[in-house]
Amino acid sequence: MSDETRIALLIDAENISAQYADYILDEVANYGTCSYKRIYGSWDRIVKTKWESEINKNSLKPVMLLNNTRGKNASDSALIIDAMDILYAGNIDGFCIVSTDSDFTALARRLTEAGKMVIGMGESDKATEALENAYDKFVYIDVLARQAEEERAAELAAEAKARKAAREAQDAKSKDSKKPKDGNLPSKKMLEKRIKEIIMDNDDKSRPTDLGEIGQELNKTFRTFDVRYYNRKGGKKYKYLKEFVSDIKGLSLDESSRNRIYVSLEKK
């Protein structure tokens, strides 16, 4: 994504923990420049909480409201109104809404209908499938945060003595086995099957299949797909789709064409 792409970041402080603040900003930077950085919540959810320090550190604009009606969330309404005001101002290319509140499902659909790129972020065990499918892409921020923490722990372990590193690696392996399922992530087998279907469909039409088309089709089929969620052989995570596809048996990659990588089924 180009750095020229302007993104409006809208965070629901009632719904997401401040521990993910840095990860949220880092992830938005992958899609473009964050032109709006606003966070919504009641006074007691922002002031004298961890969000207060994150607001100062990351230059977020707080929108603090009082819930005047029991059972209603004024910050949700404020976020929706601001999103529509920003949309009609016409000076941004996309939105990133950080919340797993299903009340934002209709908002995400409306922004998408307006031709804007709409990204959702939230915790993997809270988002509904309907909410995830309303976005162009939904990012499990807790999964990315956990993986970043694991990578830092691995770097520290590598600097320690061999015996200590071996013990910590065993502890990490034990912790991994007890982790909860990561929301609605598709399995590697499902992804491999879909990739081969894309290639066979193109073969029937006598069309080549490039890697970029595979990435687009996977994101259409699986809104939560992100190659960084999956393990390579040896335990490390994938960073690029090319690495993921090259590990699938029965596929071959052709990088001879300029600026294109074509994927095909291996001939038997």
CSV table of N, CA, C and O in Angstrom, one decimal, residues 22-98:
chain,number,residue,atom,x,y,z
A,22,ASP,N,0.5,0.4,20.4
A,22,ASP,CA,1.6,0.5,19.4
A,22,ASP,C,1.4,-0.5,18.2
A,22,ASP,O,1.8,-0.1,17.1
A,23,TYR,N,0.8,-1.6,18.5
A,23,TYR,CA,0.6,-2.6,17.4
A,23,TYR,C,-0.4,-2.1,16.4
A,23,TYR,O,-0.3,-2.3,15.2
A,24,ILE,N,-1.4,-1.4,16.9
A,24,ILE,CA,-2.4,-0.8,16.1
A,24,ILE,C,-1.8,0.2,15.1
A,24,ILE,O,-2.1,0.2,13.9
A,25,LEU,N,-1.0,1.2,15.7
A,25,LEU,CA,-0.4,2.2,14.9
A,25,LEU,C,0.6,1.6,13.9
A,25,LEU,O,0.6,2.1,12.7
A,26,ASP,N,1.3,0.6,14.3
A,26,ASP,CA,2.3,0.0,13.3
A,26,ASP,C,1.5,-0.7,12.2
A,26,ASP,O,2.0,-0.7,11.0
A,27,GLU,N,0.4,-1.4,12.5
A,27,GLU,CA,-0.3,-2.1,11.5
A,27,GLU,C,-1.0,-1.1,10.5
A,27,GLU,O,-1.0,-1.3,9.3
A,28,VAL,N,-1.5,0.0,11.0
A,28,VAL,CA,-2.1,1.0,10.1
A,28,VAL,C,-1.1,1.6,9.1
A,28,VAL,O,-1.4,1.8,8.0
A,29,ALA,N,0.2,1.7,9.6
A,29,ALA,CA,1.2,2.2,8.8
A,29,ALA,C,1.5,1.3,7.5
A,29,ALA,O,2.1,1.8,6.5
A,30,ASN,N,1.1,0.1,7.6
A,30,ASN,CA,1.3,-0.8,6.5
A,30,ASN,C,0.3,-0.5,5.3
A,30,ASN,O,0.6,-0.9,4.2
A,31,TYR,N,-0.7,0.3,5.6
A,31,TYR,CA,-1.7,0.6,4.6
A,31,TYR,C,-1.6,2.0,4.1
A,31,TYR,O,-2.2,2.3,3.0
A,32,GLY,N,-0.9,2.9,4.8
A,32,GLY,CA,-0.8,4.3,4.4
A,32,GLY,C,-0.5,5.2,5.5
A,32,GLY,O,-0.1,4.8,6.6
A,33,THR,N,-0.8,6.5,5.3
A,33,THR,CA,-0.5,7.5,6.3
A,33,THR,C,-1.7,7.8,7.1
A,33,THR,O,-2.8,7.9,6.6
A,34,CYS,N,-1.5,7.8,8.4
A,34,CYS,CA,-2.6,7.9,9.4
A,34,CYS,C,-2.9,9.4,9.5
A,34,CYS,O,-2.3,10.2,10.3
A,35,SER,N,-4.0,9.9,8.8
A,35,SER,CA,-4.3,11.3,8.8
A,35,SER,C,-5.2,11.7,10.0
A,35,SER,O,-5.1,12.9,10.5
A,36,TYR,N,-6.1,10.8,10.4
A,36,TYR,CA,-6.9,11.1,11.6
A,36,TYR,C,-6.5,10.0,12.6
A,36,TYR,O,-6.5,8.8,12.3
A,37,LYS,N,-6.4,10.4,13.9
A,37,LYS,CA,-6.1,9.4,15.0
A,37,LYS,C,-7.0,9.8,16.2
A,37,LYS,O,-6.6,10.7,17.0
A,38,ARG,N,-8.1,9.2,16.2
A,38,ARG,CA,-9.1,9.5,17.3
A,38,ARG,C,-9.5,8.3,18.1
A,38,ARG,O,-9.5,7.2,17.6
A,39,ILE,N,-9.7,8.6,19.4
A,39,ILE,CA,-10.1,7.5,20.3
A,39,ILE,C,-11.3,7.9,21.1
A,39,ILE,O,-11.4,9.1,21.5
A,40,TYR,N,-12.3,7.0,21.2
A,40,TYR,CA,-13.6,7.3,21.8
A,40,TYR,C,-13.8,6.5,23.0
A,40,TYR,O,-13.6,5.3,23.1
A,41,GLY,N,-14.4,7.2,24.0
A,41,GLY,CA,-14.7,6.5,25.3
A,41,GLY,C,-15.2,7.4,26.3
A,41,GLY,O,-15.1,8.6,26.2
A,42,SER,N,-15.8,6.8,27.4
A,42,SER,CA,-16.3,7.6,28.5
A,42,SER,C,-15.1,8.1,29.3
A,42,SER,O,-14.0,7.6,29.2
A,43,TRP,N,-15.2,9.1,30.1
A,43,TRP,CA,-14.2,9.8,30.8
A,43,TRP,C,-13.4,8.7,31.7
A,43,TRP,O,-12.1,8.7,31.7
A,44,ASP,N,-14.1,7.9,32.4
A,44,ASP,CA,-13.4,6.9,33.3
A,44,ASP,C,-12.7,5.8,32.5
A,44,ASP,O,-11.9,5.1,33.1
A,45,ARG,N,-13.0,5.6,31.2
A,45,ARG,CA,-12.3,4.6,30.4
A,45,ARG,C,-11.0,5.1,29.8
A,45,ARG,O,-10.2,4.4,29.3
A,46,ILE,N,-10.8,6.5,29.9
A,46,ILE,CA,-9.6,7.1,29.3
A,46,ILE,C,-8.7,7.7,30.3
A,46,ILE,O,-7.5,7.5,30.4
A,47,VAL,N,-9.3,8.7,31.1
A,47,VAL,CA,-8.5,9.4,32.1
A,47,VAL,C,-8.1,8.5,33.2
A,47,VAL,O,-8.9,7.7,33.7
A,48,LYS,N,-6.8,8.6,33.7
A,48,LYS,CA,-6.3,7.8,34.8
A,48,LYS,C,-6.2,6.3,34.4
A,48,LYS,O,-6.3,5.4,35.3
A,49,THR,N,-6.2,6.0,33.1
A,49,THR,CA,-6.0,4.6,32.7
A,49,THR,C,-4.8,4.5,31.8
A,49,THR,O,-4.2,5.5,31.5
A,50,LYS,N,-4.5,3.3,31.3
A,50,LYS,CA,-3.3,3.2,30.5
A,50,LYS,C,-3.5,3.9,29.1
A,50,LYS,O,-2.5,4.3,28.5
A,51,TRP,N,-4.8,4.1,28.7
A,51,TRP,CA,-5.0,4.8,27.5
A,51,TRP,C,-4.5,6.3,27.6
A,51,TRP,O,-4.1,6.9,26.6
A,52,GLU,N,-4.5,6.9,28.8
A,52,GLU,CA,-4.1,8.3,28.9
A,52,GLU,C,-2.7,8.5,28.5
A,52,GLU,O,-2.4,9.4,27.7
A,53,SER,N,-1.8,7.6,28.9
A,53,SER,CA,-0.4,7.7,28.5
A,53,SER,C,-0.2,7.4,27.0
A,53,SER,O,0.6,8.0,26.3
A,54,GLU,N,-1.0,6.4,26.5
A,54,GLU,CA,-0.9,6.1,25.1
A,54,GLU,C,-1.4,7.2,24.2
A,54,GLU,O,-0.8,7.4,23.1
A,55,ILE,N,-2.3,8.0,24.7
A,55,ILE,CA,-2.8,9.1,23.9
A,55,ILE,C,-1.7,10.2,23.7
A,55,ILE,O,-1.5,10.7,22.6
A,56,ASN,N,-1.0,10.4,24.8
A,56,ASN,CA,0.1,11.4,24.7
A,56,ASN,C,1.3,10.9,23.8
A,56,ASN,O,1.8,11.6,23.0
A,57,LYS,N,1.6,9.6,24.0
A,57,LYS,CA,2.7,9.0,23.3
A,57,LYS,C,2.5,9.0,21.8
A,57,LYS,O,3.4,9.2,21.0
A,58,ASN,N,1.3,8.6,21.4
A,58,ASN,CA,0.9,8.4,20.0
A,58,ASN,C,0.2,9.5,19.3
A,58,ASN,O,-0.3,9.4,18.2
A,59,SER,N,0.0,10.6,20.1
A,59,SER,CA,-0.7,11.8,19.5
A,59,SER,C,-2.1,11.5,19.1
A,59,SER,O,-2.5,11.8,18.0
A,60,LEU,N,-2.8,10.7,19.9
A,60,LEU,CA,-4.2,10.4,19.6
A,60,LEU,C,-5.1,11.6,20.1
A,60,LEU,O,-4.8,12.2,21.1
A,61,LYS,N,-6.2,11.8,19.4
A,61,LYS,CA,-7.2,12.8,19.8
A,61,LYS,C,-8.3,12.2,20.5
A,61,LYS,O,-9.1,11.4,20.0
A,62,PRO,N,-8.4,12.4,21.9
A,62,PRO,CA,-9.5,11.8,22.6
A,62,PRO,C,-10.8,12.4,22.4
A,62,PRO,O,-10.9,13.7,22.4
A,63,VAL,N,-11.9,11.6,22.3
A,63,VAL,CA,-13.2,12.1,22.2
A,63,VAL,C,-14.0,11.5,23.4
A,63,VAL,O,-14.3,10.3,23.3
A,64,MET,N,-14.1,12.2,24.5
A,64,MET,CA,-14.6,11.7,25.7
A,64,MET,C,-16.0,12.2,26.0
A,64,MET,O,-16.3,13.4,25.9
A,65,LEU,N,-16.9,11.2,26.2
A,65,LEU,CA,-18.4,11.5,26.4
A,65,LEU,C,-18.9,10.9,27.6
A,65,LEU,O,-18.3,10.0,28.2
A,66,LEU,N,-20.1,11.3,28.0
A,66,LEU,CA,-20.9,10.7,29.1
A,66,LEU,C,-22.0,9.9,28.5
A,66,LEU,O,-22.7,10.3,27.6
A,67,ASN,N,-22.2,8.7,29.1
A,67,ASN,CA,-23.3,7.9,28.6
A,67,ASN,C,-24.6,8.3,29.4
A,67,ASN,O,-24.8,8.0,30.6
A,68,ASN,N,-25.4,9.1,28.7
A,68,ASN,CA,-26.6,9.7,29.3
A,68,ASN,C,-27.7,8.7,29.5
A,68,ASN,O,-28.6,9.0,30.3
A,69,THR,N,-27.7,7.6,28.8
A,69,THR,CA,-28.8,6.7,28.9
A,69,THR,C,-28.3,5.3,29.3
A,69,THR,O,-27.3,4.8,28.7
A,70,ARG,N,-28.8,4.7,30.3
A,70,ARG,CA,-28.3,3.4,30.8
A,70,ARG,C,-28.5,2.4,29.7
A,70,ARG,O,-29.5,2.3,29.0
A,71,GLY,N,-27.4,1.6,29.5
A,71,GLY,CA,-27.4,0.6,28.4
A,71,GLY,C,-27.0,1.1,27.1
A,71,GLY,O,-26.9,0.3,26.1
A,72,LYS,N,-26.8,2.4,26.9
A,72,LYS,CA,-26.4,2.9,25.7
A,72,LYS,C,-25.0,3.4,25.7
A,72,LYS,O,-24.5,3.8,26.8
A,73,ASN,N,-24.3,3.4,24.6
A,73,ASN,CA,-22.9,3.8,24.6
A,73,ASN,C,-22.7,5.0,23.7
A,73,ASN,O,-22.8,4.9,22.5
A,74,ALA,N,-22.5,6.2,24.4
A,74,ALA,CA,-22.5,7.4,23.6
A,74,ALA,C,-21.2,7.5,22.7
A,74,ALA,O,-21.3,8.1,21.7
A,75,SER,N,-20.2,6.8,23.1
A,75,SER,CA,-18.9,6.9,22.3
A,75,SER,C,-19.1,6.1,21.0
A,75,SER,O,-18.5,6.5,20.0
A,76,ASP,N,-20.0,5.1,20.9
A,76,ASP,CA,-20.3,4.4,19.7
A,76,ASP,C,-20.9,5.4,18.7
A,76,ASP,O,-20.6,5.5,17.5
A,77,SER,N,-21.9,6.1,19.2
A,77,SER,CA,-22.6,7.1,18.3
A,77,SER,C,-21.7,8.2,17.8
A,77,SER,O,-21.7,8.6,16.7
A,78,ALA,N,-20.8,8.6,18.7
A,78,ALA,CA,-19.8,9.7,18.3
A,78,ALA,C,-18.9,9.2,17.3
A,78,ALA,O,-18.5,9.9,16.3
A,79,LEU,N,-18.4,8.0,17.4
A,79,LEU,CA,-17.5,7.4,16.4
A,79,LEU,C,-18.2,7.3,15.0
A,79,LEU,O,-17.6,7.6,14.0
A,80,ILE,N,-19.4,6.8,15.0
A,80,ILE,CA,-20.2,6.7,13.8
A,80,ILE,C,-20.4,8.1,13.1
A,80,ILE,O,-20.2,8.2,11.9
A,81,ILE,N,-20.8,9.1,13.9
A,81,ILE,CA,-21.0,10.4,13.4
A,81,ILE,C,-19.7,11.0,12.8
A,81,ILE,O,-19.7,11.5,11.7
A,82,ASP,N,-18.6,10.8,13.5
A,82,ASP,CA,-17.3,11.3,13.0
A,82,ASP,C,-16.9,10.6,11.7
A,82,ASP,O,-16.4,11.2,10.8
A,83,ALA,N,-17.1,9.3,11.7
A,83,ALA,CA,-16.8,8.6,10.5
A,83,ALA,C,-17.5,9.1,9.3
A,83,ALA,O,-16.9,9.3,8.2
A,84,MET,N,-18.8,9.4,9.4
A,84,MET,CA,-19.6,9.9,8.3
A,84,MET,C,-19.1,11.3,7.9
A,84,MET,O,-19.1,11.7,6.7
A,85,ASP,N,-18.8,12.2,9.0
A,85,ASP,CA,-18.3,13.5,8.7
A,85,ASP,C,-17.0,13.5,7.9
A,85,ASP,O,-16.8,14.2,6.9
A,86,ILE,N,-16.1,12.5,8.3
A,86,ILE,CA,-14.8,12.4,7.6
A,86,ILE,C,-15.1,11.9,6.2
A,86,ILE,O,-14.4,12.3,5.2
A,87,LEU,N,-16.0,11.0,6.0
A,87,LEU,CA,-16.3,10.4,4.7
A,87,LEU,C,-16.8,11.6,3.8
A,87,LEU,O,-16.3,11.7,2.6
A,88,TYR,N,-17.7,12.4,4.2
A,88,TYR,CA,-18.2,13.5,3.4
A,88,TYR,C,-17.2,14.6,3.2
A,88,TYR,O,-17.3,15.3,2.2
A,89,ALA,N,-16.2,14.7,4.1
A,89,ALA,CA,-15.2,15.7,3.8
A,89,ALA,C,-14.4,15.4,2.6
A,89,ALA,O,-13.8,16.3,1.9
A,90,GLY,N,-14.3,14.1,2.3
A,90,GLY,CA,-13.7,13.6,1.0
A,90,GLY,C,-12.2,13.8,0.9
A,90,GLY,O,-11.6,13.8,-0.2
A,91,ASN,N,-11.5,13.8,2.1
A,91,ASN,CA,-10.0,14.0,2.0
A,91,ASN,C,-9.2,12.7,2.5
A,91,ASN,O,-8.1,12.8,2.8
A,92,ILE,N,-9.9,11.6,2.6
A,92,ILE,CA,-9.2,10.4,3.0
A,92,ILE,C,-9.5,9.2,2.0
A,92,ILE,O,-10.5,9.3,1.3
A,93,ASP,N,-8.7,8.2,2.0
A,93,ASP,CA,-8.9,7.1,1.1
A,93,ASP,C,-9.4,5.8,1.8
A,93,ASP,O,-9.9,4.9,1.2
A,94,GLY,N,-9.3,5.8,3.1
A,94,GLY,CA,-9.7,4.6,3.8
A,94,GLY,C,-9.9,4.8,5.3
A,94,GLY,O,-9.5,5.8,5.9
A,95,PHE,N,-10.5,3.8,6.0
A,95,PHE,CA,-10.8,3.9,7.4
A,95,PHE,C,-10.2,2.6,8.1
A,95,PHE,O,-10.2,1.6,7.5
A,96,CYS,N,-9.8,2.8,9.3
A,96,CYS,CA,-9.5,1.7,10.2
A,96,CYS,C,-10.3,1.8,11.5
A,96,CYS,O,-10.1,2.8,12.2
A,97,ILE,N,-11.2,0.9,11.7
A,97,ILE,CA,-12.0,1.0,12.9
A,97,ILE,C,-11.6,-0.1,13.9
A,97,ILE,O,-11.6,-1.3,13.5
A,98,VAL,N,-11.2,0.3,15.0
A,98,VAL,CA,-10.6,-0.7,16.0
A,98,VAL,C,-11.7,-1.0,17.1
A,98,VAL,O,-11.9,-0.2,18.0
